[in-house]
CSV table of C-alpha atoms in Angstrom, one decimal:
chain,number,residue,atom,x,y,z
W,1,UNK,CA,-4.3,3.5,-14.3
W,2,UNK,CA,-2.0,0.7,-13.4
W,3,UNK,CA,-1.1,-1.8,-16.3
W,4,UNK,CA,1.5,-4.6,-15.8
W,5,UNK,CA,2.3,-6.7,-18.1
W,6,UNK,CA,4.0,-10.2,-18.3
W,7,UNK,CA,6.2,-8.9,-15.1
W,8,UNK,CA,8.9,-11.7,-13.3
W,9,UNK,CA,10.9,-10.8,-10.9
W,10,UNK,CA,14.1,-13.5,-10.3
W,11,UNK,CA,16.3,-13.0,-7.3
W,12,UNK,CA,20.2,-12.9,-7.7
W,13,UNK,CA,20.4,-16.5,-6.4
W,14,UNK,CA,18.2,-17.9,-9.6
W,15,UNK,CA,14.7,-18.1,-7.2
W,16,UNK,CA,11.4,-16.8,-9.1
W,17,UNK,CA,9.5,-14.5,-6.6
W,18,UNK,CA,7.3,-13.3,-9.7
W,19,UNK,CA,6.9,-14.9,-13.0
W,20,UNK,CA,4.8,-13.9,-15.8
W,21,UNK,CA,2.1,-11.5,-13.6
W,22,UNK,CA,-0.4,-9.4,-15.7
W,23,UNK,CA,-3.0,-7.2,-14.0
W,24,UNK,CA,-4.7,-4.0,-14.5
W,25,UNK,CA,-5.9,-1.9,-11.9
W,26,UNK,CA,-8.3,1.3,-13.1
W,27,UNK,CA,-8.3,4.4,-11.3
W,28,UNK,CA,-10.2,5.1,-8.2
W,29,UNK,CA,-9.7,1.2,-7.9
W,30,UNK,CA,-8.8,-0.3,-4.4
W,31,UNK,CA,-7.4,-4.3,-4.6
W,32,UNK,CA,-5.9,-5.9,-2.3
W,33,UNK,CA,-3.1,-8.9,-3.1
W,34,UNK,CA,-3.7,-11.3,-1.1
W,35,UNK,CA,-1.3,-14.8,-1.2
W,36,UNK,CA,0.7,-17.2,1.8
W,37,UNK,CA,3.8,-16.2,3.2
W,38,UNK,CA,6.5,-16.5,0.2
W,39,UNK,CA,4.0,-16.1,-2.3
W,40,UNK,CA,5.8,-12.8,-3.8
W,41,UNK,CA,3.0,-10.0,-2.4
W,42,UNK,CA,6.0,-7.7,-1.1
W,43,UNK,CA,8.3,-8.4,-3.8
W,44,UNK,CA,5.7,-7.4,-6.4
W,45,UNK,CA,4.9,-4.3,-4.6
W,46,UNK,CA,9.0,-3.4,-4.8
W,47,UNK,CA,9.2,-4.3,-8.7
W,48,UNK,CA,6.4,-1.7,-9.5
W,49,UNK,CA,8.6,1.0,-7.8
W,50,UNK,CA,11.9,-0.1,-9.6
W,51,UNK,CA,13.1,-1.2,-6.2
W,52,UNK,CA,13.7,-4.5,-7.1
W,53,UNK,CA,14.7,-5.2,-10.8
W,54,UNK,CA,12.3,-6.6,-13.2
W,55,UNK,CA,11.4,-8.3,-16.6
W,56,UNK,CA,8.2,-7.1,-18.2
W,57,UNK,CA,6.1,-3.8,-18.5
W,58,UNK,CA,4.9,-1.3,-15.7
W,59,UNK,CA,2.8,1.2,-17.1
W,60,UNK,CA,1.6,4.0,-14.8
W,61,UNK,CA,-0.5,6.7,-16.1
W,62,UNK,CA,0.4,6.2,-19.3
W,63,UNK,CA,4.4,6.3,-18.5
W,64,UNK,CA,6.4,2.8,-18.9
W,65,UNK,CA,8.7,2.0,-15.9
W,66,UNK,CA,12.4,2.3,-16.6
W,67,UNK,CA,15.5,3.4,-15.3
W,68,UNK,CA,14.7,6.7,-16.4
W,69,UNK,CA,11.1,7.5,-15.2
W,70,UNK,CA,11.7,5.1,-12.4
W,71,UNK,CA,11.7,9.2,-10.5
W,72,UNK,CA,8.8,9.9,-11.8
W,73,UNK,CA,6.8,6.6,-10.8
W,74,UNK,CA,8.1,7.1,-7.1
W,75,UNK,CA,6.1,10.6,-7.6
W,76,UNK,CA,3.2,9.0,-9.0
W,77,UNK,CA,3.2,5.8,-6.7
W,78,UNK,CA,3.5,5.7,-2.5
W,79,UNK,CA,4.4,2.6,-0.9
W,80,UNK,CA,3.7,2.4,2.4
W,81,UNK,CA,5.6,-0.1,4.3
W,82,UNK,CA,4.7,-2.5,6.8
W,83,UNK,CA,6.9,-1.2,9.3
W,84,UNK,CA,6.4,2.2,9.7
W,85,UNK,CA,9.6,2.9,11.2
W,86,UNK,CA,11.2,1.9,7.9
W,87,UNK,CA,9.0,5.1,6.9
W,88,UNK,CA,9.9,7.4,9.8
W,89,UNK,CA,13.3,9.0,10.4
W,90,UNK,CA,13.2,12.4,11.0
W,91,UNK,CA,13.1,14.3,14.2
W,92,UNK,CA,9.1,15.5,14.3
W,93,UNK,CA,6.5,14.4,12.0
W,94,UNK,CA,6.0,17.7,10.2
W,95,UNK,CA,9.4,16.7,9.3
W,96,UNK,CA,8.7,13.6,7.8
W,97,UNK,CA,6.3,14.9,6.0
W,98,UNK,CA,7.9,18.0,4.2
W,99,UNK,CA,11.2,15.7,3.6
W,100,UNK,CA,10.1,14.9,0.2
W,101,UNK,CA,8.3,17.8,-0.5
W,102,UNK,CA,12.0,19.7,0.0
W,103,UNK,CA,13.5,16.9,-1.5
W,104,UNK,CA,11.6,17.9,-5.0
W,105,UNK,CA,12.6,21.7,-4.9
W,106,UNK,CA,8.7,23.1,-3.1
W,107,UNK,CA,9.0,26.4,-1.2
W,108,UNK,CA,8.4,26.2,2.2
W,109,UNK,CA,5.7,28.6,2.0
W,110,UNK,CA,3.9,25.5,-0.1
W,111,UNK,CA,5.6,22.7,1.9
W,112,UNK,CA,3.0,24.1,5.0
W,113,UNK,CA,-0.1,24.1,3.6
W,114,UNK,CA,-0.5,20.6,1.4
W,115,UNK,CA,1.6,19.6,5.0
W,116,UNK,CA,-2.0,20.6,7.3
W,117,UNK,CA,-4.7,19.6,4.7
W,118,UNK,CA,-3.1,16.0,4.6
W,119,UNK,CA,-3.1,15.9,8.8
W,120,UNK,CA,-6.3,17.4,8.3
W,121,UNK,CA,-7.3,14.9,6.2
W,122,UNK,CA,-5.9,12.3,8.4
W,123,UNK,CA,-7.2,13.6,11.6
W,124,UNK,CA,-3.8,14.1,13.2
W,125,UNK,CA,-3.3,17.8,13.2
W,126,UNK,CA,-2.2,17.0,17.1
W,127,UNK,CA,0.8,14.6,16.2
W,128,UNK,CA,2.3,17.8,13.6
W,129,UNK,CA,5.2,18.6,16.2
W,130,UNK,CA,5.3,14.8,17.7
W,131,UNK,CA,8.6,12.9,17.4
W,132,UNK,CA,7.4,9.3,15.8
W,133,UNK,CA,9.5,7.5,18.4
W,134,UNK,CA,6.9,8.3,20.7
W,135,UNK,CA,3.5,7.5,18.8
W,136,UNK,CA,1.3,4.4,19.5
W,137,UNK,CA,1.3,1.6,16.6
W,138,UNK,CA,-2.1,3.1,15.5
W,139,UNK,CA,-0.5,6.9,15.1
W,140,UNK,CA,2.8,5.8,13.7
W,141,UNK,CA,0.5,3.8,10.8
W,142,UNK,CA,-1.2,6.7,10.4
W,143,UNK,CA,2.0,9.0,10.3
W,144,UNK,CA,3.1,6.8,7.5
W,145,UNK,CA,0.2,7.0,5.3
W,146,UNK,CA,0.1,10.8,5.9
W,147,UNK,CA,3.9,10.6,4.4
W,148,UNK,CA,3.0,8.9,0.9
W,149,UNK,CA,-0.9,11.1,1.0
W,150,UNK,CA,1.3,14.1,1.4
W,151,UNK,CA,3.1,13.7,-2.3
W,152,UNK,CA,0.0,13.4,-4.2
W,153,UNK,CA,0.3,10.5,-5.5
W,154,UNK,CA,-2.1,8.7,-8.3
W,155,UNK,CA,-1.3,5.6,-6.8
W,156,UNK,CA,-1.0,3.5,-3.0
W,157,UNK,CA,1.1,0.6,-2.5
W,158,UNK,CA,0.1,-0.4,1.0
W,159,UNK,CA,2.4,-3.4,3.0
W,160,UNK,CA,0.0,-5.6,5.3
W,161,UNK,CA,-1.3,-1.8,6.6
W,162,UNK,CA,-3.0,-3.7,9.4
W,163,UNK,CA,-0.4,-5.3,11.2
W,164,UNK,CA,0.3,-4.5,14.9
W,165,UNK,CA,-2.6,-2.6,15.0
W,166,UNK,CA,-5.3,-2.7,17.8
W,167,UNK,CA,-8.9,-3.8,16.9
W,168,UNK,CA,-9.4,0.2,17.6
W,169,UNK,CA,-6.5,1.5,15.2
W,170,UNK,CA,-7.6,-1.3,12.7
W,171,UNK,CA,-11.1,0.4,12.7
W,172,UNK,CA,-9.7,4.1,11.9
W,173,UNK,CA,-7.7,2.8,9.1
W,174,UNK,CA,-10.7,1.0,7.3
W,175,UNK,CA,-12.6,4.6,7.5
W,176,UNK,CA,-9.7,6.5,6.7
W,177,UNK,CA,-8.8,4.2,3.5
W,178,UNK,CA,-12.4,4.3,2.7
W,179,UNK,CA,-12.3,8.1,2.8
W,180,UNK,CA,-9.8,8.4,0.1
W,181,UNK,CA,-9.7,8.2,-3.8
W,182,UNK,CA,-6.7,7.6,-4.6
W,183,UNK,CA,-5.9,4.2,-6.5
W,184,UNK,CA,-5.1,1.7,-3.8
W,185,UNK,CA,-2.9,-1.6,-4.1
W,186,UNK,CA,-3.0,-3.7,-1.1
W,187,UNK,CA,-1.5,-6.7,0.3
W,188,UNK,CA,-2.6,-7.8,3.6
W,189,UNK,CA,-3.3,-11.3,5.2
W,190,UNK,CA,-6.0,-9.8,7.0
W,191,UNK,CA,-9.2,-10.8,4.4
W,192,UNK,CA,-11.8,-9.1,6.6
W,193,UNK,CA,-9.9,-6.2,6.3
W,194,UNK,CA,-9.4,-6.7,2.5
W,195,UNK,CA,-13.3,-7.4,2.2
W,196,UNK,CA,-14.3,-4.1,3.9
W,197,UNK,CA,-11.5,-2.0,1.7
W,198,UNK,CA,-11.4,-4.1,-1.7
W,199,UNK,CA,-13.8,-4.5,-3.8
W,200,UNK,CA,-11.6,-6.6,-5.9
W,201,UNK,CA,-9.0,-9.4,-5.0
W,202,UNK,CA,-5.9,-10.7,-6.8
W,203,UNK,CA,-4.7,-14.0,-5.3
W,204,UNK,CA,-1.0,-14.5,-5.4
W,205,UNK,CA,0.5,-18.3,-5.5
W,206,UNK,CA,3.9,-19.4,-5.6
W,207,UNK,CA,4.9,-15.9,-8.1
W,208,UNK,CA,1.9,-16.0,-10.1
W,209,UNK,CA,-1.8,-14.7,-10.0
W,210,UNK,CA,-4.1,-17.8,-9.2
W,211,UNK,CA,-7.3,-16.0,-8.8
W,212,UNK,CA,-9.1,-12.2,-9.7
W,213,UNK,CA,-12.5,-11.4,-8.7
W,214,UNK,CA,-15.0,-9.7,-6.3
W,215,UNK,CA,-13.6,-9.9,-3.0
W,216,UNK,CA,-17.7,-10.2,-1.7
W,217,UNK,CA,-17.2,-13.7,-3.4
W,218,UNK,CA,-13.6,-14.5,-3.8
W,219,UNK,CA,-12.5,-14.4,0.4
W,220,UNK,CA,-15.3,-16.5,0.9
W,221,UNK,CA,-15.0,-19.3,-1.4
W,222,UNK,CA,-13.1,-21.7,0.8
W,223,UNK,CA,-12.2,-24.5,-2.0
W,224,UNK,CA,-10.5,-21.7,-4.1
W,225,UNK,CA,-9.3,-19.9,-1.3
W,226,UNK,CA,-7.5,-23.3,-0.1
W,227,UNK,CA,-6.0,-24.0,-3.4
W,228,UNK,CA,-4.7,-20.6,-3.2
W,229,UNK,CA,-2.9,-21.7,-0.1
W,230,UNK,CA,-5.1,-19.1,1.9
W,231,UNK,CA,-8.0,-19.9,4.6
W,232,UNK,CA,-11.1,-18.5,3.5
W,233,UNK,CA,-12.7,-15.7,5.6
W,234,UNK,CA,-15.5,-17.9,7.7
W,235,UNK,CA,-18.7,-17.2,9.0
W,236,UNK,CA,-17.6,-16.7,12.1
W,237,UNK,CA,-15.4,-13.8,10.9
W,238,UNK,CA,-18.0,-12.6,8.3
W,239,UNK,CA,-20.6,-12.0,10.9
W,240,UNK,CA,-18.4,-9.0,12.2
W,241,UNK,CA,-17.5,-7.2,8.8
């Protein structure tokens, strides 16, 4: 379980990107953060993972975030970015994948199994020997996920997972994030993506949380949805979800 509390995060120039944000999110729970460009969706995600320096609690699990667990969140929490060649550095795949795994002392004679079960899982067991810099948008996104899936993690932080992706990549993600159980954190601009994934969305305004509810309601409401600086999903796009 995911429990923050009273979190602000205030960049070195004196600008609030968070201020006073409380959530919970329960395991097996998939919400998406949804909010207008600037509204702090990104920089929360960073403060959970002690990337960015913040006030307030972060309780993951049952373990507070601080300096010293801030290693042992990163183990419990994945982020994966919205770029995924922020994510992907190494000269094949299977390296990507295992670079953590080595990183936290597993024999290689581990590091190859819980490697295949997560392309396995993924449906990529072909891109195993690839080099990234030659995957489509749709495989690299994929790649990416399979990086985070592949530590075990209690907890997803996904970045706008849908961007660059084709209607037919788009499609694979939704089944593929449907598939797992992991505890899943989303923020996205995409709402009929967020309504197929989410059951539950947190609306982000100006640093703080303006709305929480059932997405099957929430994206739809287009007076809350528009004082939450966000256009609602219409009927036009509801008739394809």
């Amino acid at each position: 379980m995911l429990q923050v509390e009273h979190l602000s995060v205030t960049y070195p120039d004196g600008t609030a990107a968070i201020a006073e944000v409380s959530f919970t999110v329960a395991d097996g729970e998939s919400v998406a953060l949804i909010g207008a460009n600037g509204a702090g969706k990104t920089s929360l995600m960073l403060s959970l993972v002690g990337v960015l320096p913040c006030k307030g609690t972060v309780t993951l699990d049952g373990i507070s975030l601080s300096e010293a667990t801030v290693p042992v969140i990163r183990q419990k929490a994945g982020l994966v970015f919205q770029d995924p060649d922020d994510q992907l550095f190494m000269p094949s795949l299977y390296d990507d994948l295992a670079f953590g795994l080595r990183n936290a002392g597993m024999a290689e004679a581990e590091i190859a199994p819980r490697i295949n079960a997560v392309l396995a899982e993924l449906g990529i067991e072909r891109l195993r020997r690839r080099t990234t810099l030659k995957l489509s948008g749709g495989e690299k996104r994929m790649a990416a996920l399979a990086t985070v899936l592949v530590m075990e993690p209690t907890l997803m932080l996904l970045d706008e997972p849908t961007a660059f992706l084709d209607p037919k990549a788009r499609r694979s993600l939704i089944h593929t994030l449907n598939a797992l159980h992991e505890t899943k954190l989303i923020a996205t601009h995409d709402l009929a993506f967020a309504a197929q994934v989410c059951k539950r969305s947190i609306i982000i305004k100006e640093g703080r949380i303006f709305a929480d509810g059932p997405s099957n309601t929430l994206l739809y409401d287009p007076v809350k949805m528009e004082e939450g600086g966000v256009e609602a999903i219409g009927a036009d796009i509801a008739e394809g979800i």
